Amino acid sequence: MRKRFHGAIAILLLTGQVINTAALAALNMPPLDLSKRKHTSDFSARKNHPSTYEESPKFLGPLTLSATEFTSDNRTRIKHYLGESVPSEKPKALAPTSSTNKILSTIIDQFAYNDAPIDVKEMAESIEFYLRTRKRLLGSAKKRHAKNIRIAKQTDQKIEDGDEIANVEVFDFCCGHGLTAMLFTACNPPQKDRIVTTHLVDIKQPPSHQVLRDLITEVCPWVDDLVNYHESDIDSFTPPTSGKIPITIATHACGSLTDQVLEAAVKNSSSFIALMPCCYTGTDNGMPYGIKRAMGVAWTADIKRVLELESHGYHTDFSTIPKEITPLNRIIIAEDRS
């Protein structure tokens, strides 16, 4: 009994010594710097991360606009905007192996040299939209193509020689002159395993389309045969996508037209969807009052749209282009991951 008592005292003395030593060490430790760390209960928007949502990102393309009081100040032809930077010689035709930056820079020079009927705001808008969606778009198309081939082999379907080529069809609704979608074809020349074809859809083809198309074809000869203009409204258009991979885009389809494009994209089983809405009046109908009051009409409408896309099996996200181009700069992105 006495031995156990003496042993307990020894343990207590030893424990006390350890505690005292730890306490002294803690007192000598430098204070923690928590200024650069977030508490785990901070549920604000993600920052300083590759997937951060930026209200107004930096320009990615070779054409940058300066901040002005009104974005309409950039409603001037690109030749006038560039001024002395307009090339003195006509740009030469490019090889299909040219880099994306080289292709975009040459198209800009071509438009400026020939005083193309397009303002610098729309030119920058098309370039930035393309650069912020291209990787996901082409990646989604590649996955869809691989899935189609895998299913064909599993079901013992006959695979023809041309089936190994990914035929990507980009549908640009409410396209106007169609520059945005034409950049997808211009910057992605035909390859042995992929062809990018453009389908432009609008009620009326404007005269500026053919001018821009001809100018692009002069420097990117592969473009002309891969661009198709369809004069049609959204509901009446029947996509020619048999055996191909449909992609749907739209930049500033006004108001509820964005929702019609969304419906058409889902109906067409688009592999990838990228929409930059505008004119939000009435597009938030059906959403709870509290969300409208807290988020505003624009965010509420776009949240409604991504929820609709998610219900059809799409993985959704948001991106933006610089606000120097337009304050209505948010892009809804949806990728089929089924």
Coordinates of C-alpha atoms in Angstrom, one line a residue:
M1 CA 0.0 0.0 0.0
R2 CA 2.8 2.3 0.9
K3 CA 4.6 1.6 -2.3
R4 CA 1.5 2.5 -4.4
F5 CA 1.2 5.7 -2.4
H6 CA 4.8 6.7 -3.0
G7 CA 4.4 5.8 -6.7
A8 CA 1.3 8.1 -7.0
I9 CA 3.2 11.0 -5.4
A10 CA 6.0 10.5 -7.9
I11 CA 3.6 10.5 -10.8
L12 CA 2.0 13.7 -9.5
L13 CA 5.4 15.4 -9.0
L14 CA 6.5 14.3 -12.5
T15 CA 3.2 15.5 -14.1
G16 CA 3.5 18.8 -12.4
Q17 CA 7.0 19.2 -13.7
V18 CA 5.9 18.5 -17.2
I19 CA 3.0 20.9 -16.9
N20 CA 5.3 23.6 -15.5
T21 CA 7.8 23.0 -18.3
A22 CA 5.1 23.2 -21.0
A23 CA 3.7 26.4 -19.5
L24 CA 7.1 28.0 -19.5
A25 CA 7.6 27.0 -23.1
A26 CA 4.2 28.4 -24.1
L27 CA 5.0 31.7 -22.5
N28 CA 8.2 32.0 -24.6
M29 CA 6.5 31.1 -27.9
P30 CA 5.9 34.0 -30.3
P31 CA 2.3 35.1 -30.9
L32 CA 0.4 33.5 -33.8
D33 CA 0.0 35.7 -36.9
L34 CA -3.6 35.2 -37.9
S35 CA -3.8 38.3 -40.2
K36 CA -3.2 36.2 -43.3
R37 CA -5.4 33.3 -42.4
K38 CA -9.2 33.0 -42.5
H39 CA -11.2 31.4 -39.8
T40 CA -13.0 28.2 -40.9
S41 CA -16.3 29.9 -40.3
D42 CA -15.6 32.6 -42.9
F43 CA -18.0 31.7 -45.7
S44 CA -17.4 34.8 -47.9
A45 CA -16.5 34.5 -51.6
R46 CA -13.2 32.7 -52.3
K47 CA -10.2 34.9 -53.0
N48 CA -6.6 34.4 -54.3
H49 CA -7.5 31.1 -55.8
P50 CA -7.5 29.9 -59.5
S51 CA -11.3 29.5 -59.4
T52 CA -12.0 32.9 -57.8
Y53 CA -14.9 34.8 -59.2
E54 CA -13.6 38.2 -60.3
E55 CA -16.0 41.1 -60.8
S56 CA -13.7 42.6 -63.4
P57 CA -10.7 40.5 -64.5
K58 CA -7.7 41.7 -66.4
F59 CA -7.7 41.4 -70.2
L60 CA -6.4 38.2 -71.6
G61 CA -6.3 39.1 -75.3
P62 CA -4.2 41.4 -77.4
L63 CA -6.9 44.1 -77.6
T64 CA -7.3 46.1 -74.3
L65 CA -9.7 48.9 -73.6
S66 CA -9.1 51.8 -71.2
A67 CA -11.6 52.6 -68.5
T68 CA -14.0 55.3 -69.5
E69 CA -16.9 57.0 -67.8
F70 CA -19.3 55.2 -70.1
T71 CA -18.6 51.9 -71.9
S72 CA -20.4 53.4 -74.9
D73 CA -17.3 55.6 -75.4
N74 CA -15.7 52.6 -77.0
R75 CA -18.4 52.4 -79.7
T76 CA -15.9 53.4 -82.4
R77 CA -14.5 51.5 -85.3
I78 CA -11.3 49.6 -84.4
K79 CA -9.4 51.6 -87.1
H80 CA -10.1 54.8 -85.3
Y81 CA -9.5 53.4 -81.9
L82 CA -6.0 52.1 -82.8
G83 CA -5.1 55.3 -84.6
E84 CA -1.3 55.3 -85.4
S85 CA -1.1 51.6 -84.5
V86 CA -3.0 50.6 -87.6
P87 CA -0.6 48.4 -89.8
S88 CA 0.7 50.1 -92.9
E89 CA 0.7 46.9 -94.9
K90 CA -2.1 44.3 -95.5
P91 CA -1.7 41.3 -93.1
K92 CA -0.6 38.1 -94.7
A93 CA -2.5 34.8 -94.6
L94 CA -1.6 32.6 -91.6
A95 CA -0.7 28.9 -91.4
P96 CA -3.1 26.6 -89.5
T97 CA -0.2 26.0 -87.0
S98 CA -0.2 29.7 -85.9
S99 CA -0.7 30.4 -82.2
T100 CA -4.0 31.7 -80.8
N101 CA -2.5 35.1 -79.9
K102 CA -1.0 35.4 -83.4
I103 CA -4.4 34.6 -85.0
L104 CA -6.2 37.1 -82.9
S105 CA -3.6 39.8 -83.4
T106 CA -3.7 39.3 -87.1
I107 CA -7.5 39.5 -87.3
I108 CA -7.4 42.7 -85.3
D109 CA -4.8 44.1 -87.7
Q110 CA -6.9 42.9 -90.7
F111 CA -10.0 44.6 -89.4
A112 CA -8.1 47.9 -88.6
Y113 CA -6.3 48.0 -92.0
N114 CA -9.6 47.4 -93.9
D115 CA -11.7 49.7 -91.6
A116 CA -14.1 46.7 -90.9
P117 CA -17.7 47.6 -89.9
I118 CA -17.3 46.6 -86.2
D119 CA -16.6 48.7 -83.2
V120 CA -13.8 48.1 -80.8
K121 CA -16.2 47.3 -77.9
E122 CA -17.7 44.3 -79.8
M123 CA -14.3 43.2 -81.0
A124 CA -12.9 43.1 -77.4
E125 CA -16.1 41.4 -76.1
S126 CA -15.8 38.6 -78.6
I127 CA -12.1 38.0 -78.0
E128 CA -12.4 38.0 -74.2
F129 CA -15.5 35.8 -74.3
Y130 CA -13.7 33.3 -76.5
L131 CA -10.5 33.2 -74.4
R132 CA -12.5 32.6 -71.1
T133 CA -14.6 29.7 -72.5
R134 CA -12.4 28.0 -75.1
K135 CA -10.5 25.5 -72.8
R136 CA -13.6 24.3 -71.0
L137 CA -15.5 24.2 -74.3
L138 CA -12.9 22.1 -76.2
G139 CA -12.3 20.0 -73.1
S140 CA -16.0 19.2 -72.8
A141 CA -16.2 18.3 -76.5
K142 CA -13.2 16.0 -76.1
K143 CA -14.9 14.2 -73.2
R144 CA -18.2 13.9 -75.1
H145 CA -16.4 12.4 -78.1
A146 CA -14.5 9.9 -76.0
K147 CA -17.7 8.9 -74.3
N148 CA -19.5 8.4 -77.7
I149 CA -16.6 6.2 -78.9
R150 CA -16.6 4.2 -75.7
I151 CA -20.4 3.6 -75.9
A152 CA -20.1 2.6 -79.6
K153 CA -17.5 0.0 -78.7
Q154 CA -19.4 -1.4 -75.7
T155 CA -22.5 -1.8 -77.8
D156 CA -20.7 -3.3 -80.8
Q157 CA -21.6 -0.5 -83.1
K158 CA -19.7 -0.1 -86.3
I159 CA -17.1 2.7 -86.1
E160 CA -16.4 4.3 -89.5
D161 CA -13.1 5.9 -90.4
G162 CA -14.5 9.4 -89.8
D163 CA -15.9 8.6 -86.4
E164 CA -12.5 9.0 -84.8
I165 CA -12.7 12.7 -85.6
A166 CA -14.4 15.0 -83.1
N167 CA -16.9 17.1 -85.1
V168 CA -17.6 20.1 -82.8
E169 CA -20.5 22.2 -83.8
V170 CA -20.6 25.7 -82.2
F171 CA -24.1 27.2 -82.3
D172 CA -24.2 31.0 -81.7
F173 CA -27.8 32.2 -81.1
C174 CA -28.8 35.8 -81.5
C175 CA -25.4 36.2 -83.1
G176 CA -25.7 39.4 -85.1
H177 CA -22.6 39.7 -87.2
G178 CA -21.3 36.4 -85.8
L179 CA -17.8 37.4 -84.9
T180 CA -17.7 35.5 -81.6
A181 CA -18.4 32.1 -83.0
M182 CA -16.2 32.7 -86.0
L183 CA -13.3 33.2 -83.6
F184 CA -13.9 29.6 -82.4
T185 CA -13.4 28.4 -85.9
A186 CA -10.5 30.8 -86.7
C187 CA -8.5 29.9 -83.6
N188 CA -9.1 26.2 -83.9
P189 CA -8.0 25.1 -87.4
P190 CA -9.0 21.6 -88.6
Q191 CA -6.8 18.9 -87.1
K192 CA -6.6 15.2 -87.8
D193 CA -8.7 14.5 -84.7
R194 CA -11.0 17.5 -84.5
I195 CA -13.0 19.9 -86.7
V196 CA -14.8 23.0 -85.3
T197 CA -17.7 24.2 -87.4
T198 CA -19.8 27.3 -86.7
H199 CA -23.5 27.7 -87.0
L200 CA -24.7 31.3 -86.7
V201 CA -28.4 31.8 -85.9
D202 CA -30.4 35.0 -86.0
I203 CA -33.6 36.3 -87.6
K204 CA -31.7 38.4 -90.2
Q205 CA -28.2 38.2 -91.5
P206 CA -26.7 41.7 -91.3
P207 CA -24.5 43.0 -94.2
S208 CA -21.5 43.3 -91.8
H209 CA -21.4 39.5 -91.4
Q210 CA -20.2 38.8 -94.9
V211 CA -17.6 41.6 -94.7
L212 CA -16.1 40.3 -91.5
R213 CA -16.3 36.7 -92.7
D214 CA -14.4 37.6 -95.9
L215 CA -11.8 39.5 -94.0
I216 CA -11.2 36.7 -91.6
T217 CA -11.0 34.2 -94.4
E218 CA -8.3 36.2 -96.1
V219 CA -6.0 35.6 -93.1
C220 CA -7.5 32.3 -91.9
P221 CA -8.3 30.4 -95.2
W222 CA -9.8 27.5 -93.4
V223 CA -12.7 29.5 -91.9
D224 CA -15.1 30.1 -94.9
D225 CA -16.1 26.5 -95.5
L226 CA -16.7 26.0 -91.8
V227 CA -19.1 28.9 -91.1
N228 CA -22.9 28.6 -91.7
Y229 CA -25.4 31.4 -91.3
H230 CA -29.1 30.4 -90.6
E231 CA -31.8 33.0 -90.7
S232 CA -34.2 31.8 -88.1
D233 CA -35.7 32.5 -84.8
I234 CA -34.6 30.3 -81.8
D235 CA -37.7 28.2 -81.6
S236 CA -37.9 27.4 -85.3
F237 CA -34.3 26.4 -85.7
T238 CA -33.5 22.7 -86.1
P239 CA -29.8 22.0 -85.4
P240 CA -28.0 19.8 -87.9
T241 CA -26.0 17.8 -85.3
S242 CA -26.4 14.2 -86.3
G243 CA -23.3 12.3 -85.1
K244 CA -21.7 15.6 -83.9
I245 CA -20.9 17.4 -80.7
P246 CA -23.1 20.5 -80.1
I247 CA -21.9 23.5 -78.2
T248 CA -24.1 26.5 -77.5
I249 CA -23.1 30.1 -76.9
A250 CA -24.8 33.5 -76.9
T251 CA -23.5 36.9 -76.0
H252 CA -26.0 39.5 -74.8
A253 CA -29.1 37.7 -76.0
C254 CA -31.6 40.3 -74.8
G255 CA -33.8 39.5 -71.7
S256 CA -35.8 36.3 -72.0
L257 CA -34.0 35.4 -75.3
T258 CA -31.2 34.1 -73.0
D259 CA -33.7 31.7 -71.4
Q260 CA -34.9 30.6 -74.9
V261 CA -31.2 29.9 -75.9
L262 CA -30.8 27.9 -72.6
E263 CA -33.8 25.8 -73.4
A264 CA -32.6 25.2 -77.0
A265 CA -29.2 24.2 -75.7
V266 CA -30.6 21.6 -73.3
K267 CA -33.0 20.3 -75.9
N268 CA -30.1 19.9 -78.3
S269 CA -28.0 18.0 -75.6
S270 CA -25.2 20.5 -75.8
S271 CA -22.0 19.3 -74.4
F272 CA -21.1 22.8 -73.3
I273 CA -23.1 26.0 -72.8
A274 CA -21.7 29.6 -72.4
L275 CA -24.2 32.5 -72.1
M276 CA -23.5 36.2 -71.3
P277 CA -27.0 37.6 -70.5
C278 CA -28.2 41.2 -70.6
C279 CA -31.4 43.2 -70.1
Y280 CA -32.6 41.4 -67.0
T281 CA -36.1 42.9 -66.5
G282 CA -38.6 40.2 -65.7
T283 CA -36.1 37.4 -66.0
D284 CA -36.2 36.7 -62.2
N285 CA -39.9 35.7 -62.2
G286 CA -40.6 32.7 -60.0
M287 CA -37.7 33.2 -57.5
P288 CA -38.3 33.9 -53.8
Y289 CA -38.7 37.5 -52.8
G290 CA -35.9 37.3 -50.2
I291 CA -33.3 36.3 -52.9
K292 CA -34.5 39.1 -55.2
R293 CA -34.2 41.7 -52.4
A294 CA -30.8 40.5 -51.2
M295 CA -29.2 39.7 -54.5
G296 CA -30.9 42.0 -57.0
V297 CA -32.6 41.1 -60.3
A298 CA -29.4 40.2 -62.3
W299 CA -27.9 37.7 -59.8
T300 CA -31.3 36.3 -59.0
A301 CA -32.1 35.6 -62.7
D302 CA -28.7 34.0 -63.3
I303 CA -29.0 31.8 -60.1
K304 CA -32.4 30.7 -61.5
R305 CA -30.7 29.8 -64.8
V306 CA -27.9 27.7 -63.3
L307 CA -30.4 25.9 -61.1
E308 CA -32.4 25.0 -64.2
L309 CA -29.2 23.8 -65.9
E310 CA -28.2 21.8 -62.8
S311 CA -31.6 20.1 -62.9
H312 CA -30.7 18.8 -66.3
G313 CA -27.4 17.3 -65.1
Y314 CA -25.0 20.2 -66.0
H315 CA -22.1 21.3 -63.8
T316 CA -22.4 25.1 -63.7
D317 CA -20.0 28.0 -63.0
F318 CA -19.6 31.7 -63.6
S319 CA -16.9 33.7 -65.3
T320 CA -16.5 37.3 -66.4
I321 CA -14.9 39.6 -69.0
P322 CA -13.4 43.0 -68.1
K323 CA -16.0 45.7 -67.1
E324 CA -14.1 48.1 -69.3
I325 CA -16.0 46.3 -72.1
T326 CA -19.4 46.1 -70.5
P327 CA -20.9 46.2 -67.0
L328 CA -23.1 43.2 -68.1
N329 CA -20.0 41.0 -68.1
R330 CA -21.0 37.8 -66.4
I331 CA -20.9 34.5 -68.3
I332 CA -23.0 31.5 -67.3
I333 CA -21.0 28.3 -68.0
A334 CA -22.5 24.8 -68.0
E335 CA -20.7 21.5 -68.8
D336 CA -22.3 18.2 -69.3
R337 CA -20.5 15.7 -67.0
S338 CA -22.9 12.8 -67.4

